[in-house]
Tab-separated table of C-alpha atoms in Angstrom:
chain	number	residue	atom	x	y	z
J	98	MET	CA	22.895	242.584	143.635
J	99	VAL	CA	20.521	239.773	142.702
J	100	ALA	CA	18.077	242.272	141.218
J	101	LEU	CA	20.839	243.881	139.160
J	102	PHE	CA	21.887	240.446	137.913
J	103	GLU	CA	18.364	239.536	136.858
J	104	ALA	CA	17.886	242.908	135.152
J	105	ASP	CA	21.210	242.705	133.248
J	106	ASN	CA	21.996	246.127	134.699
J	107	GLY	CA	25.739	246.654	134.416
J	108	ASP	CA	25.497	250.386	135.044
J	109	GLY	CA	23.592	249.617	138.221
J	110	VAL	CA	26.462	247.423	139.386
J	111	LEU	CA	28.910	250.276	138.856
J	112	ALA	CA	26.620	252.703	140.687
J	113	ALA	CA	26.370	250.333	143.657
J	114	LEU	CA	30.125	249.896	144.113
J	115	SER	CA	30.534	252.671	146.670
J	116	GLY	CA	28.067	250.993	149.007
J	117	LEU	CA	29.544	247.515	148.809
J	118	SER	CA	31.231	246.095	151.878
J	119	ASP	CA	32.477	242.592	152.592
J	120	ASP	CA	29.292	242.064	154.587
J	121	VAL	CA	27.409	242.540	151.314
J	122	ARG	CA	29.869	240.962	148.884
J	123	VAL	CA	30.128	237.562	150.562
J	124	PRO	CA	26.388	236.767	150.736
J	125	ALA	CA	25.885	238.244	147.258
J	126	TRP	CA	28.506	235.866	145.861
J	127	GLU	CA	26.922	232.903	147.624
J	128	ALA	CA	23.514	233.861	146.269
J	129	LEU	CA	24.763	234.286	142.698
J	130	ARG	CA	27.693	231.874	142.564
J	131	ARG	CA	26.011	229.067	140.659
J	132	ARG	CA	24.485	231.368	138.069
J	133	LEU	CA	27.656	233.416	137.619
J	134	CYS	CA	29.752	230.273	137.162
J	135	ALA	CA	27.295	228.683	134.735
J	136	VAL	CA	28.431	228.487	131.113
J	137	LEU	CA	26.267	230.637	128.881
J	138	GLY	CA	24.967	228.771	125.853
J	139	PRO	CA	22.676	229.351	122.861
J	140	GLU	CA	19.561	228.821	124.959
J	141	GLN	CA	20.459	231.804	127.167
J	142	ARG	CA	20.977	233.993	124.120
J	143	GLN	CA	17.720	233.067	122.441
J	144	GLY	CA	15.541	236.112	121.815
J	145	LEU	CA	18.252	238.640	122.730
J	146	THR	CA	19.717	241.229	120.394
J	147	ASP	CA	23.494	241.455	120.088
J	148	GLN	CA	23.457	244.527	122.304
J	149	ALA	CA	21.306	242.872	124.959
J	150	TRP	CA	23.498	239.776	124.940
J	151	SER	CA	26.642	241.865	125.319
J	152	GLU	CA	25.067	243.735	128.238
J	153	ARG	CA	24.141	240.464	129.919
J	154	ILE	CA	27.739	239.268	129.731
J	155	ARG	CA	29.013	242.675	130.880
J	156	THR	CA	26.707	242.640	133.902
J	157	ARG	CA	27.745	239.130	134.898
J	158	ALA	CA	31.416	239.996	134.527
J	159	LEU	CA	31.166	243.171	136.596
J	160	LEU	CA	29.142	241.432	139.292
J	161	ALA	CA	31.603	238.554	139.492
J	162	LEU	CA	34.501	240.983	139.890
J	163	ALA	CA	32.594	243.079	142.404
J	164	VAL	CA	31.542	240.305	144.778
J	165	GLY	CA	33.615	237.253	143.844
J	166	PRO	CA	36.609	235.679	145.599
J	167	VAL	CA	40.200	236.260	144.528
J	168	ASP	CA	40.136	233.270	142.155
J	169	VAL	CA	37.003	234.504	140.399
J	170	ALA	CA	38.655	234.450	136.961
J	171	LYS	CA	39.359	230.736	137.365
J	172	ARG	CA	35.847	230.022	138.632
J	173	VAL	CA	33.890	232.136	136.164
J	174	GLY	CA	36.244	232.591	133.216
J	175	SER	CA	38.630	235.122	131.707
J	176	TYR	CA	35.688	237.111	130.362
J	177	VAL	CA	35.239	238.711	133.799
J	178	TYR	CA	38.100	241.078	132.987
J	179	LEU	CA	38.128	240.738	129.185
J	180	HIS	CA	34.552	241.524	128.144
J	181	PRO	CA	33.681	244.782	129.937
J	182	PRO	CA	35.356	248.013	128.814
J	183	ALA	CA	38.693	248.505	130.565
J	184	THR	CA	37.383	251.576	132.383
J	185	ASP	CA	34.570	249.496	133.907
J	186	VAL	CA	37.033	246.849	135.078
J	187	GLU	CA	39.257	249.537	136.588
J	188	ARG	CA	36.314	250.987	138.538
J	189	VAL	CA	35.352	247.613	139.969
J	190	LEU	CA	38.922	246.711	140.900
J	191	ALA	CA	39.359	250.097	142.579
J	192	SER	CA	36.411	249.251	144.835
J	193	ARG	CA	38.171	246.139	146.169
J	194	THR	CA	40.765	246.234	148.926
J	195	ARG	CA	44.467	246.348	148.114
J	196	GLU	CA	44.896	242.904	149.659
J	197	TRP	CA	42.118	241.503	147.479
J	198	ARG	CA	43.614	243.015	144.329
J	199	GLU	CA	47.032	241.578	145.126
J	200	ALA	CA	45.607	238.109	145.715
J	201	PHE	CA	43.375	238.417	142.629
J	202	THR	CA	46.378	239.346	140.492
J	203	GLU	CA	48.388	236.370	141.683
J	204	ALA	CA	45.473	233.943	141.334
J	205	THR	CA	44.573	235.181	137.848
J	206	LEU	CA	48.127	234.994	136.523
J	207	HIS	CA	48.485	231.507	137.972
J	208	ALA	CA	45.202	230.296	136.476
J	209	GLU	CA	45.955	231.640	132.990
J	210	ALA	CA	49.553	230.404	132.974
J	211	ALA	CA	48.419	226.944	134.095
J	212	GLU	CA	46.334	226.507	130.931
J	213	THR	CA	47.832	223.596	129.000
J	214	GLU	CA	45.825	223.892	125.766
J	215	VAL	CA	47.847	226.822	124.461
J	216	GLY	CA	46.932	226.288	120.825
J	217	LEU	CA	43.233	226.080	121.644
J	218	PHE	CA	43.284	229.649	122.974
J	219	GLY	CA	45.268	230.918	119.990
J	220	PRO	CA	44.862	234.689	119.457
J	221	LEU	CA	42.953	234.972	122.746
J	222	TRP	CA	46.350	234.991	124.470
J	223	TRP	CA	47.066	238.359	122.868
J	224	ASP	CA	43.755	239.712	124.168
J	225	ILE	CA	44.466	238.369	127.661
J	226	TRP	CA	47.950	239.855	127.721
J	227	ARG	CA	46.866	243.263	126.405
J	228	ARG	CA	44.079	243.611	128.958
J	229	LEU	CA	46.204	242.521	131.919
J	230	ARG	CA	49.066	244.730	130.757
J	231	HIS	CA	46.657	247.660	130.378
J	232	LEU	CA	45.371	247.143	133.916
J	233	GLU	CA	48.958	246.991	135.137
J	234	ARG	CA	49.962	250.212	133.410
J	235	ALA	CA	46.799	251.917	134.672
J	236	GLY	CA	47.728	250.939	138.227
J	237	ALA	CA	44.629	248.796	138.729
J	238	LEU	CA	46.818	245.702	139.128
J	239	ARG	CA	50.401	245.530	140.339
J	240	PRO	CA	51.864	242.185	139.273
J	241	ASP	CA	55.474	241.162	139.697
J	242	GLY	CA	56.801	241.628	136.175
J	243	THR	CA	59.558	239.093	136.787
J	244	SER	CA	57.406	236.267	138.165
J	245	PRO	CA	57.206	233.035	136.140
J	246	HIS	CA	53.434	233.232	135.622
J	247	TYR	CA	53.661	236.819	134.377
J	248	LEU	CA	56.435	235.834	131.989
J	249	VAL	CA	54.447	232.884	130.644
J	250	LEU	CA	51.549	235.187	129.775
J	251	MET	CA	53.936	237.654	128.164
J	252	VAL	CA	55.511	234.886	126.083
J	253	ARG	CA	52.155	233.487	124.966
J	254	GLY	CA	50.495	236.842	124.424
J	255	LEU	CA	53.220	238.383	122.299
J	256	LEU	CA	53.591	235.167	120.325
J	257	PHE	CA	50.083	235.777	118.972
J	258	SER	CA	50.589	239.507	118.449
J	259	ASP	CA	51.689	239.036	114.809
J	260	SER	CA	55.102	240.501	115.723
J	261	ILE	CA	56.945	239.982	118.997
J	262	VAL	CA	59.510	242.558	117.898
J	263	GLY	CA	56.806	245.111	117.120
J	264	ALA	CA	54.948	244.475	120.373
J	265	ILE	CA	58.069	244.962	122.497
J	266	GLY	CA	59.068	248.002	120.485
J	267	ALA	CA	55.685	249.498	121.364
J	268	ASP	CA	56.126	248.636	125.058
J	269	PRO	CA	59.779	249.422	125.864
J	270	GLU	CA	59.334	248.805	129.601
J	271	LEU	CA	59.311	245.095	128.812
J	272	ALA	CA	62.735	245.373	127.177
J	273	GLU	CA	64.097	247.106	130.256
J	274	ARG	CA	62.769	244.653	132.835
J	275	SER	CA	60.778	241.520	132.102
J	276	ILE	CA	62.720	240.330	129.052
J	277	TRP	CA	65.841	239.665	131.105
J	278	SER	CA	63.967	237.432	133.527
J	279	LEU	CA	63.418	235.001	130.646
J	280	PHE	CA	66.991	233.854	131.209
J	281	GLU	CA	66.398	232.789	134.802
J	282	PRO	CA	65.591	229.118	135.462
J	283	ALA	CA	61.831	228.587	135.712
J	284	PRO	CA	60.520	225.431	134.006
J	285	VAL	CA	57.151	226.944	133.041
J	286	VAL	CA	58.904	229.862	131.343
J	287	GLN	CA	61.359	227.680	129.440
J	288	LYS	CA	58.503	225.411	128.368
J	289	ALA	CA	56.594	228.423	127.024
J	290	LEU	CA	59.654	229.664	125.128
J	291	LEU	CA	60.262	226.299	123.509
J	292	GLY	CA	56.566	225.999	122.741
J	293	SER	CA	56.780	229.072	120.515
J	294	GLU	CA	59.095	227.126	118.211
J	295	ARG	CA	56.202	224.806	117.316
J	296	TYR	CA	54.068	227.509	115.730
J	297	TRP	CA	54.042	227.780	111.983
J	298	ASN	CA	55.682	231.196	111.617
J	299	PRO	CA	59.420	230.573	112.155
J	300	GLY	CA	60.119	234.291	111.877
J	301	ASN	CA	58.054	235.131	114.967
J	302	THR	CA	59.475	232.779	117.580
J	303	TRP	CA	60.846	234.232	120.782
J	304	ARG	CA	64.420	233.199	120.061
J	305	VAL	CA	64.381	234.889	116.664
J	306	ALA	CA	62.637	237.940	118.113
J	307	LEU	CA	65.234	238.381	120.865
J	308	VAL	CA	68.017	238.335	118.289
J	309	ARG	CA	66.217	240.811	116.035
J	310	LEU	CA	65.582	243.105	119.008
J	311	ALA	CA	69.307	243.112	119.732
J	312	LEU	CA	70.250	243.684	116.099
J	313	THR	CA	67.926	246.700	115.949
J	314	GLY	CA	69.270	248.132	119.209
J	315	ILE	CA	66.151	247.685	121.338
J	316	LEU	CA	68.040	245.161	123.470
J	317	ASP	CA	71.700	245.464	124.355
J	318	ARG	CA	73.456	243.036	122.030
J	319	GLN	CA	76.296	242.092	124.360
J	320	ARG	CA	74.008	241.738	127.352
J	321	LEU	CA	71.780	239.378	125.366
J	322	ALA	CA	74.746	237.286	124.257
J	323	ASP	CA	76.053	237.086	127.819
J	324	ALA	CA	72.650	236.244	129.313
J	325	ALA	CA	72.065	233.503	126.739
J	326	ALA	CA	75.550	232.063	127.270
J	327	VAL	CA	75.023	231.897	131.037
J	328	ALA	CA	71.592	230.286	130.627
J	329	ALA	CA	73.028	227.749	128.177
J	330	GLU	CA	75.361	226.519	130.912
J	331	ASP	CA	72.898	226.725	133.807
J	332	GLY	CA	72.701	223.220	135.236
J	333	ARG	CA	69.402	224.014	136.926
J	334	MET	CA	67.724	223.895	133.510
J	335	LYS	CA	66.924	220.838	131.432
J	336	ARG	CA	69.255	219.995	128.578
J	337	ASN	CA	66.790	220.920	125.828
J	338	HIS	CA	66.106	224.232	127.555
J	339	ARG	CA	69.813	225.038	127.674
J	340	SER	CA	70.097	224.181	123.986
J	341	TRP	CA	67.422	226.746	123.175
J	342	TYR	CA	69.523	229.530	124.697
J	343	ARG	CA	72.757	228.254	123.139
J	344	ARG	CA	71.501	229.112	119.665
J	345	ILE	CA	71.061	232.832	120.442
J	346	PRO	CA	74.769	233.842	120.456
J	347	GLN	CA	75.234	231.899	117.232
J	348	MET	CA	72.495	233.880	115.478
J	349	LEU	CA	73.818	237.140	116.910
J	350	ALA	CA	77.234	236.369	115.456
J	351	ASP	CA	75.786	235.300	112.103
J	352	PRO	CA	72.424	236.975	111.328
J	353	ASP	CA	72.224	234.940	108.115
J	354	LEU	CA	71.105	232.075	110.352
J	355	LEU	CA	67.864	233.942	111.023
J	356	PRO	CA	64.887	232.589	109.048
J	357	GLN	CA	63.877	234.618	106.058
J	358	VAL	CA	60.324	235.921	106.114
J	359	PRO	CA	58.608	235.235	102.760
J	360	ASP	CA	56.915	238.175	101.080
J	361	HIS	CA	54.069	236.029	99.778
J	362	GLY	CA	52.862	232.497	99.349
J	363	PRO	CA	51.302	229.967	101.713
J	364	PRO	CA	52.539	229.623	105.284
J	365	PRO	CA	55.020	226.873	106.098
J	366	PRO	CA	53.598	223.583	107.409
J	367	GLY	CA	52.622	223.467	111.052
J	368	ASN	CA	50.266	225.241	113.390
J	369	GLN	CA	48.266	227.748	111.360
J	370	LEU	CA	45.996	229.132	114.068
J	371	ARG	CA	46.984	232.668	113.217
J	372	ARG	CA	48.659	234.105	110.187
J	373	PRO	CA	50.222	237.576	110.409
J	374	SER	CA	48.220	240.209	108.571
């Protein structure tokens, strides 16, 4: 493993997966831990072509996934599952035990959802969500689609997708399952939902998107109104969280309350990290 690391040989890592056991993984991680966790800077890239640099990152990511502990994404960085091609990540994850994959899934969701600098990540949330959702649909990971950490990543990811409505329309399983868990009391989820109101595009907040999804028939209109009404009276939530839900039935009853999306012109004041294309 050390030789593969030093040679930037990602294909060699994949070829070695079948022979990896815990007796090999643990000492390999200890031998490479410091270098895998080190932040790569300009000095490490000096003299490398773009292709060689990409292969170096790919090799490090695959090695970290292949030999690292369940919280490897927190220790090394999200790039361990973001940078390599999805098929490479699937192969490495398939080589780990079911118990490891379950613990890795939980640890990764927790680490990403715990990130407090949401605006700093910006569009990266969409990349994180798409990759984790791809791995879920491919069967490489099996997260609980109703857990608070999963929901936080869904909320953040789709917020930076340019269109929450479009993203859910393209992934109807979310409308059948995870969407309805947004109405259950979980402070981190409610905080993420309210946070979407602070971004500059008022037409792409989660509250507006839920109403539009109901008006277009993707979500059941009456079920949405009922779920929002129940959440608005749920004493387990904070007052400002309940107020967020209370607005949904009002907009369902009077769609004119929905913000109008301008056809042109500058974006409204506020966070302009990402402007819809």
